[in-house]
Amino acid sequence: MMDGVDDIVSSLACRCSWLQEFTEAQYTDVHYRSLTGEGNFNWRMVFPFRYSPADGMLVIRRRKAFYEQYDTELKYPPVLTVQVWDNDAFSADDFLGTMELNLTHLPVPASSADACKLSDSLSLTGSGSSTADYLNLFTRRRIRGWYPVHGKNTSNIDASDRYGGVSLTGKIELELEILSHEDATQNPVGVGRKPPQHLPEPLRPEVSFNWLRQPAKTFNKLLWPRVRKSFIWIGMVVLLCLLVYGLVVNVPTVFMVRSLEQRRSFDSISSEG
């Protein structure tokens, strides 16, 4: 769940990846037409990785060049990057905010969105501060709570939501869980909301959909409620005009037919007499 700061119409999406592996990022679906700046996703991401407990580092094996025979082993801090974007249909997506979480030095999450603040308890580089309370996710195994998302300072953000050279641009609720290879094999899960262990659809407003791909639904949900009264009045006026036109056209004909019938009946009576 994403709680935005500004109440603007946005189409929100999140991207997660390791700090060194942006090419292997995973994305949520898009929460279209968020009128309050809040986005609901209920989206699962699965990141297989190697971890060295002795070093507290991720272990990545890759070949630096195509001609090398053996892989090179690289070690990086386990920093998870979460980014929030505004999905635009006709232009490049707008970057809203980011946060970096070092899973071995993880700030304690807030229990609610109101209690989630941007402070020195969350390092902007994911390394943390020595003065705050931290936990190791590889020891804790599972946590859930709210974390602040930060971006560049802008004039429309309150001074209380600024810290250093960045500003609080949103809040996101995360559930992080570490599983061993054996546990993950015994209890497989699907990515996104897919089975096994599928997740339910998030609660979103009826107007949260891609209006370009669903024109009929767009007309029914967005346009029709606004123009319904106008269509009813226009329909009534058209029916009234058709009724008046029918009377104007048909009434003289009816009178002429009746007058001809009366004349014929009068002529027949005169001839009989």
Short mmCIF file of C-alpha atoms in Angstrom, two decimals:
data_model
loop_
_atom_site.label_atom_id
_atom_site.label_comp_id
_atom_site.label_asym_id
_atom_site.label_seq_id
_atom_site.Cartn_x
_atom_site.Cartn_y
_atom_site.Cartn_z
CA MET A 1 0.00 0.00 0.00
CA MET A 2 1.27 3.45 -0.94
CA ASP A 3 0.17 6.61 0.86
CA GLY A 4 0.96 9.75 -1.13
CA VAL A 5 1.57 13.23 0.18
CA ASP A 6 -0.10 15.28 -2.55
CA ASP A 7 -3.78 14.85 -3.43
CA ILE A 8 -3.37 14.74 -7.20
CA VAL A 9 -4.69 12.50 -9.95
CA SER A 10 -1.90 9.97 -10.50
CA SER A 11 -1.41 6.46 -11.83
CA LEU A 12 0.95 4.89 -9.31
CA ALA A 13 3.34 1.96 -9.70
CA CYS A 14 6.26 0.60 -7.65
CA ARG A 15 9.58 -0.87 -8.73
CA CYS A 16 11.86 -2.99 -6.53
CA SER A 17 15.37 -4.27 -7.16
CA TRP A 18 18.74 -4.78 -5.55
CA LEU A 19 20.82 -1.63 -5.55
CA GLN A 20 23.34 -3.17 -7.98
CA GLU A 21 20.81 -5.00 -10.19
CA PHE A 22 18.43 -2.42 -11.69
CA THR A 23 18.18 -4.49 -14.87
CA GLU A 24 16.44 -7.26 -12.89
CA ALA A 25 13.86 -4.99 -11.29
CA GLN A 26 10.31 -6.16 -10.67
CA TYR A 27 7.22 -3.98 -11.05
CA THR A 28 3.76 -3.90 -9.57
CA ASP A 29 0.69 -3.31 -11.66
CA VAL A 30 -0.58 0.26 -12.03
CA HIS A 31 -3.12 1.86 -9.74
CA TYR A 32 -4.83 4.10 -12.30
CA ARG A 33 -6.46 7.43 -11.49
CA SER A 34 -5.57 7.73 -7.81
CA LEU A 35 -7.58 10.80 -6.77
CA THR A 36 -6.17 10.98 -3.21
CA GLY A 37 -2.53 10.05 -3.84
CA GLU A 38 -3.10 6.61 -2.28
CA GLY A 39 -2.27 3.42 -4.17
CA ASN A 40 -3.26 -0.16 -3.30
CA PHE A 41 -1.30 -3.04 -4.82
CA ASN A 42 -1.17 -6.23 -2.68
CA TRP A 43 1.65 -7.43 -4.93
CA ARG A 44 4.24 -10.11 -4.19
CA MET A 45 7.82 -9.98 -5.48
CA VAL A 46 10.27 -12.87 -5.24
CA PHE A 47 14.04 -12.28 -5.41
CA PRO A 48 16.29 -15.38 -5.40
CA PHE A 49 19.80 -14.53 -4.22
CA ARG A 50 22.95 -15.89 -2.58
CA TYR A 51 23.95 -14.56 0.82
CA SER A 52 27.15 -14.91 2.81
CA PRO A 53 26.36 -14.76 6.57
CA ALA A 54 30.03 -14.40 7.48
CA ASP A 55 30.41 -11.27 5.35
CA GLY A 56 26.82 -10.03 5.54
CA MET A 57 26.90 -9.56 1.78
CA LEU A 58 25.06 -10.65 -1.33
CA VAL A 59 27.12 -12.93 -3.54
CA ILE A 60 26.73 -12.35 -7.28
CA ARG A 61 28.54 -14.45 -9.85
CA ARG A 62 28.99 -13.13 -13.35
CA ARG A 63 31.46 -12.98 -16.18
CA LYS A 64 33.01 -9.58 -16.69
CA ALA A 65 33.79 -10.38 -20.33
CA PHE A 66 32.50 -12.94 -22.81
CA TYR A 67 35.97 -14.44 -23.32
CA GLU A 68 36.45 -15.29 -19.62
CA GLN A 69 36.16 -18.97 -18.79
CA TYR A 70 35.09 -18.67 -15.15
CA ASP A 71 32.62 -16.48 -13.33
CA THR A 72 33.82 -13.70 -11.08
CA GLU A 73 32.38 -13.62 -7.58
CA LEU A 74 31.27 -10.17 -6.45
CA LYS A 75 29.96 -9.17 -3.03
CA TYR A 76 27.58 -6.28 -2.35
CA PRO A 77 25.56 -5.07 0.64
CA PRO A 78 21.98 -6.46 0.58
CA VAL A 79 20.35 -3.12 -0.16
CA LEU A 80 16.80 -3.33 -1.49
CA THR A 81 15.70 -0.31 -3.53
CA VAL A 82 12.01 0.62 -3.73
CA GLN A 83 10.90 3.34 -6.13
CA VAL A 84 7.50 4.91 -6.76
CA TRP A 85 6.56 6.21 -10.21
CA ASP A 86 3.67 8.08 -11.77
CA ASN A 87 2.69 6.13 -14.88
CA ASP A 88 1.99 8.48 -17.81
CA ALA A 89 0.23 7.31 -20.96
CA PHE A 90 1.66 9.85 -23.43
CA SER A 91 5.01 10.85 -21.90
CA ALA A 92 7.84 9.47 -19.79
CA ASP A 93 6.92 8.26 -16.31
CA ASP A 94 7.45 10.75 -13.49
CA PHE A 95 9.73 9.74 -10.63
CA LEU A 96 8.02 10.34 -7.27
CA GLY A 97 10.37 8.92 -4.67
CA THR A 98 12.69 6.15 -3.53
CA MET A 99 14.12 4.44 -0.48
CA GLU A 100 17.02 2.07 0.10
CA LEU A 101 16.81 -0.61 2.80
CA ASN A 102 19.88 -2.49 3.98
CA LEU A 103 18.42 -5.82 5.09
CA THR A 104 21.22 -6.42 7.61
CA HIS A 105 20.81 -2.95 9.14
CA LEU A 106 17.10 -2.30 8.74
CA PRO A 107 15.33 0.57 10.52
CA VAL A 108 12.37 -0.51 12.62
CA PRO A 109 9.25 0.23 10.53
CA ALA A 110 6.42 2.41 11.78
CA SER A 111 3.22 0.71 12.87
CA SER A 112 0.97 3.17 11.00
CA ALA A 113 1.12 5.72 8.21
CA ASP A 114 0.67 8.63 10.64
CA ALA A 115 3.68 7.50 12.68
CA CYS A 116 5.89 7.16 9.59
CA LYS A 117 8.27 10.13 9.38
CA LEU A 118 11.44 10.94 7.48
CA SER A 119 14.32 11.26 9.96
CA ASP A 120 17.88 10.12 10.60
CA SER A 121 16.55 6.65 11.47
CA LEU A 122 16.44 5.95 7.72
CA SER A 123 19.68 6.49 5.87
CA LEU A 124 19.40 7.72 2.31
CA THR A 125 22.08 5.25 1.25
CA GLY A 126 20.73 2.22 3.06
CA SER A 127 23.67 2.03 5.49
CA GLY A 128 21.80 3.36 8.50
CA SER A 129 22.80 5.46 11.48
CA SER A 130 24.47 4.30 14.66
CA THR A 131 22.06 6.23 16.91
CA ALA A 132 18.81 4.51 15.95
CA ASP A 133 17.32 1.07 16.58
CA TYR A 134 17.91 -1.42 13.79
CA LEU A 135 17.26 -5.07 13.12
CA ASN A 136 18.75 -7.74 10.90
CA LEU A 137 16.14 -9.24 8.59
CA PHE A 138 18.27 -12.37 8.12
CA THR A 139 17.89 -12.95 11.87
CA ARG A 140 14.35 -11.60 12.28
CA ARG A 141 13.16 -13.36 9.11
CA ARG A 142 9.97 -11.33 8.72
CA ILE A 143 8.78 -7.78 9.34
CA ARG A 144 5.87 -5.60 8.29
CA GLY A 145 5.32 -1.87 8.61
CA TRP A 146 5.51 1.58 7.03
CA TYR A 147 8.60 3.24 5.55
CA PRO A 148 9.00 6.78 4.20
CA VAL A 149 9.74 7.45 0.54
CA HIS A 150 11.91 10.48 -0.17
CA GLY A 151 12.52 12.67 -3.20
CA LYS A 152 13.83 16.08 -4.12
CA ASN A 153 12.78 19.19 -2.23
CA THR A 154 9.87 21.02 -3.84
CA SER A 155 8.03 24.18 -2.86
CA ASN A 156 4.68 22.42 -2.28
CA ILE A 157 6.03 20.20 0.54
CA ASP A 158 5.83 21.36 4.15
CA ALA A 159 9.01 22.10 6.06
CA SER A 160 8.11 19.38 8.59
CA ASP A 161 8.34 16.79 5.80
CA ARG A 162 11.86 17.81 4.80
CA TYR A 163 15.08 16.34 6.09
CA GLY A 164 18.46 17.42 4.81
CA GLY A 165 18.35 17.83 1.06
CA VAL A 166 15.32 15.59 0.49
CA SER A 167 11.61 15.64 1.24
CA LEU A 168 9.01 13.12 2.28
CA THR A 169 7.12 12.33 -0.92
CA GLY A 170 5.17 9.29 0.25
CA LYS A 171 4.82 6.36 2.62
CA ILE A 172 4.71 2.71 1.71
CA GLU A 173 3.66 -0.36 3.68
CA LEU A 174 5.93 -3.35 3.12
CA GLU A 175 6.10 -6.92 4.31
CA LEU A 176 9.60 -8.38 3.98
CA GLU A 177 10.39 -12.05 4.52
CA ILE A 178 13.59 -14.07 4.15
CA LEU A 179 13.34 -17.79 3.32
CA SER A 180 16.04 -20.39 2.93
CA HIS A 181 16.25 -22.38 -0.29
CA GLU A 182 14.69 -25.41 1.40
CA ASP A 183 11.75 -23.44 2.82
CA ALA A 184 11.13 -21.68 -0.49
CA THR A 185 11.12 -25.04 -2.30
CA GLN A 186 8.67 -26.59 0.15
CA ASN A 187 6.34 -23.56 0.16
CA PRO A 188 6.39 -22.06 -3.35
CA VAL A 189 4.57 -18.81 -4.04
CA GLY A 190 3.60 -16.98 -7.20
CA VAL A 191 4.79 -13.59 -8.35
CA GLY A 192 2.28 -10.77 -8.26
CA ARG A 193 -1.08 -12.24 -7.25
CA LYS A 194 -0.65 -15.52 -9.11
CA PRO A 195 -0.86 -18.97 -7.49
CA PRO A 196 0.41 -20.86 -5.66
CA GLN A 197 -0.78 -18.98 -2.58
CA HIS A 198 -2.42 -16.31 -4.72
CA LEU A 199 -3.20 -12.91 -3.24
CA PRO A 200 -6.62 -11.22 -3.41
CA GLU A 201 -7.24 -8.18 -5.58
CA PRO A 202 -6.66 -4.85 -3.81
CA LEU A 203 -9.53 -2.56 -2.93
CA ARG A 204 -9.50 0.17 -5.56
CA PRO A 205 -12.11 2.72 -6.70
CA GLU A 206 -14.27 1.87 -9.70
CA VAL A 207 -12.50 4.55 -11.76
CA SER A 208 -9.11 2.86 -11.29
CA PHE A 209 -8.50 1.36 -14.74
CA ASN A 210 -6.74 2.18 -18.01
CA TRP A 211 -9.24 4.36 -19.87
CA LEU A 212 -7.37 4.00 -23.18
CA ARG A 213 -7.70 0.20 -23.24
CA GLN A 214 -11.30 0.08 -22.04
CA PRO A 215 -13.26 2.82 -23.85
CA ALA A 216 -16.67 1.28 -23.10
CA LYS A 217 -15.92 1.13 -19.37
CA THR A 218 -14.49 4.65 -19.54
CA PHE A 219 -17.76 5.97 -20.97
CA ASN A 220 -19.84 4.01 -18.45
CA LYS A 221 -17.82 4.94 -15.34
CA LEU A 222 -16.42 8.39 -16.13
CA LEU A 223 -18.43 10.12 -18.85
CA TRP A 224 -21.95 8.74 -18.45
CA PRO A 225 -22.48 9.91 -14.81
CA ARG A 226 -21.59 13.46 -15.89
CA VAL A 227 -23.65 13.62 -19.09
CA ARG A 228 -26.55 11.41 -18.02
CA LYS A 229 -28.86 14.29 -17.04
CA SER A 230 -28.01 16.16 -20.22
CA PHE A 231 -28.80 13.10 -22.32
CA ILE A 232 -32.14 12.65 -20.53
CA TRP A 233 -33.12 16.28 -21.11
CA ILE A 234 -32.01 16.14 -24.73
CA GLY A 235 -34.00 12.93 -25.22
CA MET A 236 -37.12 14.49 -23.71
CA VAL A 237 -36.76 17.58 -25.91
CA VAL A 238 -36.28 15.42 -29.01
CA LEU A 239 -39.38 13.35 -28.17
CA LEU A 240 -41.40 16.52 -27.59
CA CYS A 241 -40.23 17.95 -30.91
CA LEU A 242 -41.17 14.72 -32.69
CA LEU A 243 -44.60 14.80 -31.04
CA VAL A 244 -45.19 18.41 -32.09
CA TYR A 245 -43.94 17.65 -35.60
CA GLY A 246 -46.27 14.67 -35.82
CA LEU A 247 -49.22 16.78 -34.71
CA VAL A 248 -48.40 19.57 -37.14
CA VAL A 249 -48.06 17.15 -40.05
CA ASN A 250 -50.94 14.78 -39.28
CA VAL A 251 -53.67 17.04 -37.83
CA PRO A 252 -54.43 18.86 -41.14
CA THR A 253 -54.53 15.52 -42.94
CA VAL A 254 -57.01 14.16 -40.39
CA PHE A 255 -59.24 17.20 -40.78
CA MET A 256 -59.11 16.93 -44.58
CA VAL A 257 -60.03 13.24 -44.48
CA ARG A 258 -62.93 13.91 -42.15
CA SER A 259 -64.20 16.80 -44.28
CA LEU A 260 -64.04 14.63 -47.41
CA GLU A 261 -65.94 11.85 -45.66
CA GLN A 262 -68.60 14.30 -44.50
CA ARG A 263 -68.93 15.73 -48.03
CA ARG A 264 -69.28 12.26 -49.53
CA SER A 265 -71.90 11.31 -46.99
CA PHE A 266 -73.78 14.57 -47.71
CA ASP A 267 -73.60 13.98 -51.47
CA SER A 268 -74.89 10.43 -51.08
CA ILE A 269 -77.83 11.63 -48.98
CA SER A 270 -78.64 14.35 -51.55
CA SER A 271 -78.60 11.85 -54.44
CA GLU A 272 -80.93 9.49 -52.59
CA GLY A 273 -83.34 12.29 -51.85
#
